[in-house]
Amino acid sequence: MATSLQNLSSYDSSNFIDISDKRFGLVVAEWNREITDVLSAGAYETLLKHGAVAKNIYRNTVPGSFELTLGAQLLAQHEEIDAVICLGVVIQGETKHDDYINHAVAQGITHVGLKYNKPVIFGLVTTNTLEQALDRAGGKHGNKGVEAAVAAIQMLGF
Ligand SMILES: Nc1c(NC[C@H](O)[C@H](O)[C@H](O)CO)[nH]c(=O)[nH]c1=O
Ligand SMILES: CC(=O)[C@@H](O)COP(=O)(O)O
């Protein structure tokens, strides 16, 4: 499979805009916190690496990924927030609960971005196994938090 050969977090920053005056909301799910903390750190450090200022990054947690949509809306509604990054890890269980969460969050944060006309980034790790999630949170397939921060920066330059 193509993924197995890739670090999914590699990117070209040559066209990034100046983000020193941009304000970012980070919404992080507490479910699977040992992994979402890695995603959050990846996103935070990537924003700082490319010029964001720490005081302009507003980090909030929500209980689980299903609550990312409301968390994103509560941040995106503020005019001074330029972009929102949503981070969570949903690992398949015995039932279809993960499907309902994943689809709700994908649809929900899409709606928030369109409603407030600003980037609301889907940084949800949706895996079948814990190992797959770990591989995408600082493992062999990179860090989904890094990818989400990069997407936010790129969209601000749209
Ligand atoms: N199983 C996972 C959940 N479940 C909790 C939901 O996200 C939600 O908080 C609950 O249904 C109450 O509304 N959340 C994750 O982020 N990851 C999971 O694997
Ligand atoms: C993915 C989840 O929602 C987690 O709670 C596992 O759910 P279940 O095993 O009940 O499908």
PDB file of C-alpha atoms and ligand atoms in Angstrom:
ATOM      1  CA  MET A   1       0.000   0.000   0.000  1.00  0.00           C
ATOM      2  CA  ALA A   2       1.265   3.482  -0.830  1.00  0.00           C
ATOM      3  CA  THR A   3       1.042   4.709   2.764  1.00  0.00           C
ATOM      4  CA  SER A   4       3.425   2.061   3.998  1.00  0.00           C
ATOM      5  CA  LEU A   5       6.217   3.703   2.029  1.00  0.00           C
ATOM      6  CA  GLN A   6       5.621   7.265   3.088  1.00  0.00           C
ATOM      7  CA  ASN A   7       6.289   9.820   5.781  1.00  0.00           C
ATOM      8  CA  LEU A   8       2.947  11.588   5.403  1.00  0.00           C
ATOM      9  CA  SER A   9       4.168  14.749   7.123  1.00  0.00           C
ATOM     10  CA  SER A  10       6.793  15.942   4.636  1.00  0.00           C
ATOM     11  CA  TYR A  11       6.048  19.387   3.127  1.00  0.00           C
ATOM     12  CA  ASP A  12       7.449  22.365   1.206  1.00  0.00           C
ATOM     13  CA  SER A  13       7.419  25.595   3.233  1.00  0.00           C
ATOM     14  CA  SER A  14       8.911  27.813   0.516  1.00  0.00           C
ATOM     15  CA  ASN A  15       5.597  29.523  -0.228  1.00  0.00           C
ATOM     16  CA  PHE A  16       4.441  29.995   3.346  1.00  0.00           C
ATOM     17  CA  ILE A  17       3.115  33.466   4.223  1.00  0.00           C
ATOM     18  CA  ASP A  18       4.213  35.486   7.259  1.00  0.00           C
ATOM     19  CA  ILE A  19       2.132  34.147  10.148  1.00  0.00           C
ATOM     20  CA  SER A  20       3.675  36.260  12.907  1.00  0.00           C
ATOM     21  CA  ASP A  21       0.419  38.187  13.314  1.00  0.00           C
ATOM     22  CA  LYS A  22      -1.945  35.226  12.847  1.00  0.00           C
ATOM     23  CA  ARG A  23      -3.964  33.790  15.719  1.00  0.00           C
ATOM     24  CA  PHE A  24      -4.535  30.026  15.854  1.00  0.00           C
ATOM     25  CA  GLY A  25      -7.007  27.982  17.853  1.00  0.00           C
ATOM     26  CA  LEU A  26      -5.962  24.435  18.775  1.00  0.00           C
ATOM     27  CA  VAL A  27      -8.792  22.127  19.829  1.00  0.00           C
ATOM     28  CA  VAL A  28      -7.483  18.825  21.205  1.00  0.00           C
ATOM     29  CA  ALA A  29      -9.528  15.781  22.221  1.00  0.00           C
ATOM     30  CA  GLU A  30      -8.616  14.202  25.572  1.00  0.00           C
ATOM     31  CA  TRP A  31      -9.590  10.683  24.461  1.00  0.00           C
ATOM     32  CA  ASN A  32      -6.344   8.772  23.676  1.00  0.00           C
ATOM     33  CA  ARG A  33      -4.506  11.650  25.341  1.00  0.00           C
ATOM     34  CA  GLU A  34      -1.133   9.918  25.230  1.00  0.00           C
ATOM     35  CA  ILE A  35      -1.407  10.255  21.445  1.00  0.00           C
ATOM     36  CA  THR A  36      -3.318  13.523  21.072  1.00  0.00           C
ATOM     37  CA  ASP A  37      -0.691  15.250  23.220  1.00  0.00           C
ATOM     38  CA  VAL A  38       1.900  14.271  20.591  1.00  0.00           C
ATOM     39  CA  LEU A  39      -0.317  15.614  17.813  1.00  0.00           C
ATOM     40  CA  SER A  40      -0.817  18.844  19.755  1.00  0.00           C
ATOM     41  CA  ALA A  41       2.916  19.284  20.320  1.00  0.00           C
ATOM     42  CA  GLY A  42       3.568  18.624  16.636  1.00  0.00           C
ATOM     43  CA  ALA A  43       1.079  21.257  15.557  1.00  0.00           C
ATOM     44  CA  TYR A  44       2.256  23.797  18.153  1.00  0.00           C
ATOM     45  CA  GLU A  45       5.937  23.386  17.322  1.00  0.00           C
ATOM     46  CA  THR A  46       5.261  23.554  13.575  1.00  0.00           C
ATOM     47  CA  LEU A  47       3.397  26.839  13.961  1.00  0.00           C
ATOM     48  CA  LEU A  48       6.248  28.304  16.024  1.00  0.00           C
ATOM     49  CA  LYS A  49       8.848  26.937  13.587  1.00  0.00           C
ATOM     50  CA  HIS A  50       7.230  28.887  10.746  1.00  0.00           C
ATOM     51  CA  GLY A  51       6.827  32.161  12.589  1.00  0.00           C
ATOM     52  CA  ALA A  52       3.726  32.022  14.756  1.00  0.00           C
ATOM     53  CA  VAL A  53       3.977  33.640  18.190  1.00  0.00           C
ATOM     54  CA  ALA A  54       3.187  31.510  21.260  1.00  0.00           C
ATOM     55  CA  LYS A  55       0.808  34.085  22.720  1.00  0.00           C
ATOM     56  CA  ASN A  56      -1.248  33.836  19.531  1.00  0.00           C
ATOM     57  CA  ILE A  57      -1.858  30.088  19.827  1.00  0.00           C
ATOM     58  CA  TYR A  58      -4.932  29.322  21.929  1.00  0.00           C
ATOM     59  CA  ARG A  59      -5.068  25.637  23.024  1.00  0.00           C
ATOM     60  CA  ASN A  60      -8.281  24.141  24.354  1.00  0.00           C
ATOM     61  CA  THR A  61      -9.236  20.540  25.135  1.00  0.00           C
ATOM     62  CA  VAL A  62     -12.559  18.765  24.663  1.00  0.00           C
ATOM     63  CA  PRO A  63     -13.583  15.389  26.128  1.00  0.00           C
ATOM     64  CA  GLY A  64     -13.516  13.438  22.871  1.00  0.00           C
ATOM     65  CA  SER A  65     -13.271  13.882  19.132  1.00  0.00           C
ATOM     66  CA  PHE A  66     -17.034  14.169  18.780  1.00  0.00           C
ATOM     67  CA  GLU A  67     -16.807  17.465  20.700  1.00  0.00           C
ATOM     68  CA  LEU A  68     -14.175  18.895  18.348  1.00  0.00           C
ATOM     69  CA  THR A  69     -16.870  20.496  16.199  1.00  0.00           C
ATOM     70  CA  LEU A  70     -18.351  22.575  19.010  1.00  0.00           C
ATOM     71  CA  GLY A  71     -14.888  23.384  20.303  1.00  0.00           C
ATOM     72  CA  ALA A  72     -13.914  24.585  16.833  1.00  0.00           C
ATOM     73  CA  GLN A  73     -17.043  26.703  16.556  1.00  0.00           C
ATOM     74  CA  LEU A  74     -16.501  28.325  19.955  1.00  0.00           C
ATOM     75  CA  LEU A  75     -13.087  29.458  18.726  1.00  0.00           C
ATOM     76  CA  ALA A  76     -13.891  30.185  15.072  1.00  0.00           C
ATOM     77  CA  GLN A  77     -16.741  32.521  16.020  1.00  0.00           C
ATOM     78  CA  HIS A  78     -14.189  35.008  17.312  1.00  0.00           C
ATOM     79  CA  GLU A  79     -13.163  37.420  14.539  1.00  0.00           C
ATOM     80  CA  GLU A  80      -9.593  37.591  15.824  1.00  0.00           C
ATOM     81  CA  ILE A  81      -9.026  33.858  15.338  1.00  0.00           C
ATOM     82  CA  ASP A  82      -7.585  33.279  11.878  1.00  0.00           C
ATOM     83  CA  ALA A  83      -7.574  29.483  11.772  1.00  0.00           C
ATOM     84  CA  VAL A  84      -8.605  26.532  13.937  1.00  0.00           C
ATOM     85  CA  ILE A  85      -6.821  23.185  14.094  1.00  0.00           C
ATOM     86  CA  CYS A  86      -8.799  20.195  15.381  1.00  0.00           C
ATOM     87  CA  LEU A  87      -6.838  17.210  16.706  1.00  0.00           C
ATOM     88  CA  GLY A  88      -8.137  13.849  17.865  1.00  0.00           C
ATOM     89  CA  VAL A  89      -7.556  10.117  17.677  1.00  0.00           C
ATOM     90  CA  VAL A  90     -10.420   7.712  16.990  1.00  0.00           C
ATOM     91  CA  ILE A  91      -9.455   4.051  17.096  1.00  0.00           C
ATOM     92  CA  GLN A  92     -11.924   1.472  15.838  1.00  0.00           C
ATOM     93  CA  GLY A  93     -13.604  -0.546  18.578  1.00  0.00           C
ATOM     94  CA  GLU A  94     -16.036  -3.453  18.541  1.00  0.00           C
ATOM     95  CA  THR A  95     -18.944  -1.492  17.082  1.00  0.00           C
ATOM     96  CA  LYS A  96     -19.550   1.199  14.464  1.00  0.00           C
ATOM     97  CA  HIS A  97     -19.203   3.997  17.043  1.00  0.00           C
ATOM     98  CA  ASP A  98     -15.942   5.181  15.456  1.00  0.00           C
ATOM     99  CA  ASP A  99     -17.649   5.592  12.078  1.00  0.00           C
ATOM    100  CA  TYR A 100     -20.321   7.824  13.578  1.00  0.00           C
ATOM    101  CA  ILE A 101     -17.731   9.974  15.337  1.00  0.00           C
ATOM    102  CA  ASN A 102     -15.466  10.288  12.325  1.00  0.00           C
ATOM    103  CA  HIS A 103     -18.224  11.218   9.900  1.00  0.00           C
ATOM    104  CA  ALA A 104     -19.824  13.640  12.361  1.00  0.00           C
ATOM    105  CA  VAL A 105     -16.533  15.432  12.952  1.00  0.00           C
ATOM    106  CA  ALA A 106     -15.652  15.575   9.255  1.00  0.00           C
ATOM    107  CA  GLN A 107     -19.047  17.028   8.382  1.00  0.00           C
ATOM    108  CA  GLY A 108     -19.178  19.239  11.446  1.00  0.00           C
ATOM    109  CA  ILE A 109     -15.853  20.990  11.145  1.00  0.00           C
ATOM    110  CA  THR A 110     -16.381  21.407   7.409  1.00  0.00           C
ATOM    111  CA  HIS A 111     -19.567  23.290   8.241  1.00  0.00           C
ATOM    112  CA  VAL A 112     -17.801  25.473  10.808  1.00  0.00           C
ATOM    113  CA  GLY A 113     -15.108  26.463   8.329  1.00  0.00           C
ATOM    114  CA  LEU A 114     -17.669  27.380   5.705  1.00  0.00           C
ATOM    115  CA  LYS A 115     -19.859  29.198   8.245  1.00  0.00           C
ATOM    116  CA  TYR A 116     -17.046  31.436   9.478  1.00  0.00           C
ATOM    117  CA  ASN A 117     -15.118  31.513   6.197  1.00  0.00           C
ATOM    118  CA  LYS A 118     -11.809  30.506   7.747  1.00  0.00           C
ATOM    119  CA  PRO A 119      -9.614  27.381   7.823  1.00  0.00           C
ATOM    120  CA  VAL A 120     -10.859  24.734  10.272  1.00  0.00           C
ATOM    121  CA  ILE A 121      -8.445  21.869   9.855  1.00  0.00           C
ATOM    122  CA  PHE A 122      -9.345  18.180  10.137  1.00  0.00           C
ATOM    123  CA  GLY A 123      -6.509  16.732  12.183  1.00  0.00           C
ATOM    124  CA  LEU A 124      -8.313  13.541  13.133  1.00  0.00           C
ATOM    125  CA  VAL A 125      -6.392  10.280  13.212  1.00  0.00           C
ATOM    126  CA  THR A 126      -8.939   7.591  12.284  1.00  0.00           C
ATOM    127  CA  THR A 127      -7.382   4.164  12.556  1.00  0.00           C
ATOM    128  CA  ASN A 128      -8.202   0.500  12.898  1.00  0.00           C
ATOM    129  CA  THR A 129      -5.515  -0.123  15.500  1.00  0.00           C
ATOM    130  CA  LEU A 130      -3.488   1.621  18.199  1.00  0.00           C
ATOM    131  CA  GLU A 131      -0.314   0.856  16.259  1.00  0.00           C
ATOM    132  CA  GLN A 132      -1.611   2.704  13.196  1.00  0.00           C
ATOM    133  CA  ALA A 133      -2.381   5.705  15.402  1.00  0.00           C
ATOM    134  CA  LEU A 134       1.070   5.676  16.980  1.00  0.00           C
ATOM    135  CA  ASP A 135       2.604   5.489  13.503  1.00  0.00           C
ATOM    136  CA  ARG A 136       0.848   8.792  12.673  1.00  0.00           C
ATOM    137  CA  ALA A 137       1.745  10.576  15.900  1.00  0.00           C
ATOM    138  CA  GLY A 138       5.488  10.844  15.663  1.00  0.00           C
ATOM    139  CA  GLY A 139       6.036   7.393  14.202  1.00  0.00           C
ATOM    140  CA  LYS A 140       7.024   6.068  10.796  1.00  0.00           C
ATOM    141  CA  HIS A 141       4.199   7.854   9.026  1.00  0.00           C
ATOM    142  CA  GLY A 142       4.905  11.244  10.573  1.00  0.00           C
ATOM    143  CA  ASN A 143       2.725  13.390  12.787  1.00  0.00           C
ATOM    144  CA  LYS A 144      -0.835  14.326  11.847  1.00  0.00           C
ATOM    145  CA  GLY A 145      -0.510  17.379  14.051  1.00  0.00           C
ATOM    146  CA  VAL A 146       2.338  18.669  11.887  1.00  0.00           C
ATOM    147  CA  GLU A 147       0.256  18.067   8.757  1.00  0.00           C
ATOM    148  CA  ALA A 148      -2.702  19.916  10.263  1.00  0.00           C
ATOM    149  CA  ALA A 149      -0.587  22.948  11.172  1.00  0.00           C
ATOM    150  CA  VAL A 150       0.906  23.015   7.682  1.00  0.00           C
ATOM    151  CA  ALA A 151      -2.572  22.885   6.142  1.00  0.00           C
ATOM    152  CA  ALA A 152      -3.658  25.820   8.317  1.00  0.00           C
ATOM    153  CA  ILE A 153      -0.655  27.910   7.218  1.00  0.00           C
ATOM    154  CA  GLN A 154      -1.197  27.000   3.565  1.00  0.00           C
ATOM    155  CA  MET A 155      -4.890  27.917   3.685  1.00  0.00           C
ATOM    156  CA  LEU A 156      -4.102  31.281   5.276  1.00  0.00           C
ATOM    157  CA  GLY A 157      -2.043  31.959   2.192  1.00  0.00           C
ATOM    158  CA  PHE A 158      -4.870  31.073  -0.179  1.00  0.00           C
TER     159      PHE A 158
HETATM  160  N1  LIG B   1     -13.890   6.070  21.260  1.00  0.00           N
HETATM  161  C1  LIG B   1     -13.353   7.335  21.081  1.00  0.00           C
HETATM  162  C2  LIG B   1     -14.026   8.492  21.476  1.00  0.00           C
HETATM  163  N2  LIG B   1     -15.252   8.404  22.055  1.00  0.00           N
HETATM  164  C3  LIG B   1     -15.876   9.524  22.753  1.00  0.00           C
HETATM  165  C4  LIG B   1     -16.579  10.510  21.804  1.00  0.00           C
HETATM  166  O1  LIG B   1     -15.651  11.255  21.047  1.00  0.00           O
HETATM  167  C5  LIG B   1     -17.449  11.483  22.604  1.00  0.00           C
HETATM  168  O2  LIG B   1     -16.621  12.197  23.516  1.00  0.00           O
HETATM  169  C6  LIG B   1     -18.547  10.765  23.360  1.00  0.00           C
HETATM  170  O3  LIG B   1     -19.312   9.984  22.444  1.00  0.00           O
HETATM  171  C7  LIG B   1     -19.482  11.749  24.084  1.00  0.00           C
HETATM  172  O4  LIG B   1     -20.054  12.661  23.179  1.00  0.00           O
HETATM  173  N3  LIG B   1     -13.471   9.705  21.275  1.00  0.00           N
HETATM  174  C8  LIG B   1     -12.226   9.824  20.688  1.00  0.00           C
HETATM  175  O5  LIG B   1     -11.719  10.941  20.503  1.00  0.00           O
HETATM  176  N4  LIG B   1     -11.552   8.700  20.301  1.00  0.00           N
HETATM  177  C9  LIG B   1     -12.075   7.448  20.467  1.00  0.00           C
HETATM  178  O6  LIG B   1     -11.420   6.429  20.094  1.00  0.00           O
HETATM  179  C1  LIG B   2     -14.151   4.269  18.896  1.00  0.00           C
HETATM  180  C2  LIG B   2     -14.914   4.417  20.139  1.00  0.00           C
HETATM  181  O1  LIG B   2     -15.959   5.055  20.170  1.00  0.00           O
HETATM  182  C3  LIG B   2     -14.527   3.631  21.355  1.00  0.00           C
HETATM  183  O2  LIG B   2     -15.339   4.036  22.428  1.00  0.00           O
HETATM  184  C4  LIG B   2     -14.718   2.144  21.104  1.00  0.00           C
HETATM  185  O3  LIG B   2     -16.079   1.884  20.939  1.00  0.00           O
HETATM  186  P1  LIG B   2     -16.759   0.426  20.828  1.00  0.00           P
HETATM  187  O4  LIG B   2     -15.752  -0.654  21.212  1.00  0.00           O
HETATM  188  O5  LIG B   2     -17.925   0.482  21.748  1.00  0.00           O
HETATM  189  O6  LIG B   2     -17.133   0.289  19.345  1.00  0.00           O
END
